[in-house]
Amino acid sequence: MKKADVKIGGEYFATVTNKKVTVRIDAENRSGGWDATNLSTGKKVRIKTAGRLKGSARATETPATKTRVRKRVAKKTEETTGVEKKLSCVKAALKVLADSGEPMNAQEMIAAMTEAGLWESPGGKTPHATLYSAILRDMKRGDESRFVKTERGRFTARA
């Protein structure tokens, strides 16, 4: 915006403390710039340059430029779509451990999950390491953990 375009008493969008706010120009400041009032807070501010002003606030409030309210869209659920939701890696590992009944390590669980079609790696190079890490994080919950460590690197599902 240019200095000549600024009118005393006009309302403009301005950048004040890195926020776009509406200000009313009250008077010209004797040191240069303008004294203004922030209309959202009511505080007095000084606009030093016309570059801080982003345009007239009154001219831009036409119905065509008002912000639109987004409509809420209901999320598709298993009942509405008819498609079964995929299991997570940890839930598939729990299912494999519960079905087998014997302790397994992470690589054996990954192999069993892919054979059964419960879970497939989305392209990672070390899904067994990711599963092992997730199991260890789950075990930090103590008695609430879904896994039990039977020996070094082998786990079973908590009964």
Short mmCIF file of C-alpha atoms in Angstrom, two decimals:
data_model
loop_
_atom_site.label_atom_id
_atom_site.label_comp_id
_atom_site.label_asym_id
_atom_site.label_seq_id
_atom_site.Cartn_x
_atom_site.Cartn_y
_atom_site.Cartn_z
CA MET A 1 0.00 0.00 0.00
CA LYS A 2 1.18 3.57 -0.64
CA LYS A 3 1.31 6.45 1.83
CA ALA A 4 -1.05 8.52 -0.33
CA ASP A 5 -3.75 5.81 -0.13
CA VAL A 6 -3.95 5.92 3.69
CA LYS A 7 -6.88 7.97 5.06
CA ILE A 8 -7.34 9.09 8.67
CA GLY A 9 -10.34 7.23 10.14
CA GLY A 10 -10.04 4.36 7.65
CA GLU A 11 -9.89 0.73 8.65
CA TYR A 12 -7.09 -1.41 7.24
CA PHE A 13 -5.58 -4.84 7.61
CA ALA A 14 -2.13 -4.50 9.15
CA THR A 15 0.64 -6.77 10.35
CA VAL A 16 1.05 -6.22 14.10
CA THR A 17 3.36 -8.59 16.02
CA ASN A 18 3.35 -11.03 13.09
CA LYS A 19 -0.46 -11.24 13.05
CA LYS A 20 -2.88 -9.85 10.50
CA VAL A 21 -5.32 -7.62 12.39
CA THR A 22 -7.76 -4.84 11.59
CA VAL A 23 -6.67 -1.36 12.65
CA ARG A 24 -8.32 2.07 12.50
CA ILE A 25 -6.01 4.95 11.63
CA ASP A 26 -6.56 7.65 14.28
CA ALA A 27 -3.99 10.32 13.38
CA GLU A 28 -0.71 10.97 11.65
CA ASN A 29 2.28 10.60 13.96
CA ARG A 30 4.67 13.58 14.12
CA SER A 31 7.66 11.20 13.88
CA GLY A 32 6.29 9.63 10.73
CA GLY A 33 3.68 6.96 10.15
CA TRP A 34 0.33 6.83 11.88
CA ASP A 35 -1.21 6.29 15.30
CA ALA A 36 -3.85 3.57 15.08
CA THR A 37 -6.10 1.41 17.23
CA ASN A 38 -6.07 -2.35 17.00
CA LEU A 39 -9.78 -3.12 16.66
CA SER A 40 -9.52 -6.68 18.00
CA THR A 41 -7.79 -5.68 21.28
CA GLY A 42 -8.56 -1.96 21.53
CA LYS A 43 -4.88 -1.11 22.10
CA LYS A 44 -3.09 1.82 20.53
CA VAL A 45 -0.42 0.87 17.98
CA ARG A 46 1.93 2.83 15.75
CA ILE A 47 2.11 2.01 12.08
CA LYS A 48 5.53 3.26 10.93
CA THR A 49 5.23 2.58 7.21
CA ALA A 50 2.51 2.07 4.65
CA GLY A 51 4.11 -1.31 3.91
CA ARG A 52 2.61 -2.64 7.14
CA LEU A 53 -0.89 -1.97 5.82
CA LYS A 54 -2.23 -4.80 3.66
CA GLY A 55 -5.33 -3.14 2.25
CA SER A 56 -8.63 -1.65 3.20
CA ALA A 57 -10.65 -3.75 5.64
CA ARG A 58 -13.99 -2.40 4.48
CA ALA A 59 -13.52 -3.11 0.77
CA THR A 60 -12.66 -6.76 1.29
CA GLU A 61 -15.72 -7.69 3.35
CA THR A 62 -17.85 -8.61 0.36
CA PRO A 63 -19.92 -11.80 0.58
CA ALA A 64 -17.82 -13.44 -2.16
CA THR A 65 -14.59 -13.24 -0.15
CA LYS A 66 -15.87 -14.24 3.28
CA THR A 67 -14.37 -17.46 4.55
CA ARG A 68 -16.44 -20.54 3.96
CA VAL A 69 -17.35 -22.94 6.71
CA ARG A 70 -16.28 -26.47 5.90
CA LYS A 71 -18.97 -29.10 6.11
CA ARG A 72 -18.31 -32.05 8.33
CA VAL A 73 -18.18 -35.32 6.48
CA ALA A 74 -18.93 -38.51 8.36
CA LYS A 75 -15.98 -40.88 8.36
CA LYS A 76 -16.51 -44.14 6.59
CA THR A 77 -16.64 -47.02 9.00
CA GLU A 78 -16.44 -50.77 8.53
CA GLU A 79 -20.24 -51.08 8.59
CA THR A 80 -20.83 -48.43 5.91
CA THR A 81 -18.09 -49.47 3.50
CA GLY A 82 -18.29 -53.24 3.92
CA VAL A 83 -14.50 -53.45 3.77
CA GLU A 84 -12.66 -55.09 6.63
CA LYS A 85 -10.09 -52.83 8.27
CA LYS A 86 -6.46 -54.02 8.17
CA LEU A 87 -4.82 -55.06 11.41
CA SER A 88 -1.83 -53.18 12.73
CA CYS A 89 1.51 -54.97 12.97
CA VAL A 90 1.24 -55.37 16.76
CA LYS A 91 -2.37 -56.62 16.66
CA ALA A 92 -1.50 -59.10 13.92
CA ALA A 93 1.45 -60.31 16.03
CA LEU A 94 -0.87 -60.82 19.01
CA LYS A 95 -3.24 -62.84 16.84
CA VAL A 96 -0.38 -65.01 15.51
CA LEU A 97 0.97 -65.59 19.02
CA ALA A 98 -2.48 -66.48 20.37
CA ASP A 99 -3.09 -68.92 17.50
CA SER A 100 0.30 -70.64 17.76
CA GLY A 101 0.43 -70.91 21.55
CA GLU A 102 4.23 -71.12 21.57
CA PRO A 103 6.86 -68.39 22.01
CA MET A 104 8.14 -66.75 18.82
CA ASN A 105 10.75 -64.17 17.94
CA ALA A 106 10.00 -61.09 15.81
CA GLN A 107 11.18 -62.61 12.50
CA GLU A 108 9.03 -65.70 13.01
CA MET A 109 6.02 -63.51 13.82
CA ILE A 110 6.50 -61.42 10.65
CA ALA A 111 6.76 -64.59 8.54
CA ALA A 112 3.63 -66.08 10.15
CA MET A 113 1.67 -62.83 9.70
CA THR A 114 2.47 -62.59 5.98
CA GLU A 115 1.66 -66.30 5.42
CA ALA A 116 -1.70 -65.91 7.16
CA GLY A 117 -2.40 -62.69 5.23
CA LEU A 118 -2.96 -60.70 8.41
CA TRP A 119 -0.32 -58.06 7.79
CA GLU A 120 2.18 -57.18 5.12
CA SER A 121 5.13 -54.82 5.36
CA PRO A 122 4.41 -51.60 3.46
CA GLY A 123 7.93 -51.67 2.02
CA GLY A 124 10.17 -51.38 5.05
CA LYS A 125 13.50 -53.20 5.03
CA THR A 126 13.40 -54.36 8.66
CA PRO A 127 9.80 -54.95 9.77
CA HIS A 128 11.01 -57.43 12.39
CA ALA A 129 13.06 -54.68 14.09
CA THR A 130 10.04 -52.36 14.07
CA LEU A 131 7.85 -55.08 15.58
CA TYR A 132 10.47 -55.91 18.21
CA SER A 133 10.69 -52.22 19.19
CA ALA A 134 6.90 -51.94 19.40
CA ILE A 135 6.72 -55.03 21.61
CA LEU A 136 9.38 -53.61 23.95
CA ARG A 137 7.48 -50.31 24.18
CA ASP A 138 4.32 -52.24 25.02
CA MET A 139 6.15 -54.22 27.70
CA LYS A 140 7.07 -51.00 29.52
CA ARG A 141 3.44 -50.88 30.66
CA GLY A 142 4.24 -53.69 33.10
CA ASP A 143 1.25 -55.83 34.07
CA GLU A 144 -0.93 -54.09 31.48
CA SER A 145 1.33 -55.27 28.65
CA ARG A 146 -0.18 -57.52 26.00
CA PHE A 147 3.08 -59.47 25.59
CA VAL A 148 5.15 -61.67 27.92
CA LYS A 149 8.86 -62.25 27.39
CA THR A 150 9.62 -65.95 27.85
CA GLU A 151 13.32 -65.93 27.01
CA ARG A 152 15.81 -63.75 25.17
CA GLY A 153 14.07 -62.41 22.03
CA ARG A 154 10.99 -64.66 22.36
CA PHE A 155 7.50 -63.52 23.31
CA THR A 156 4.03 -64.91 23.90
CA ALA A 157 0.65 -63.23 24.18
CA ARG A 158 -0.57 -62.54 27.71
CA ALA A 159 -3.47 -64.82 28.60
#
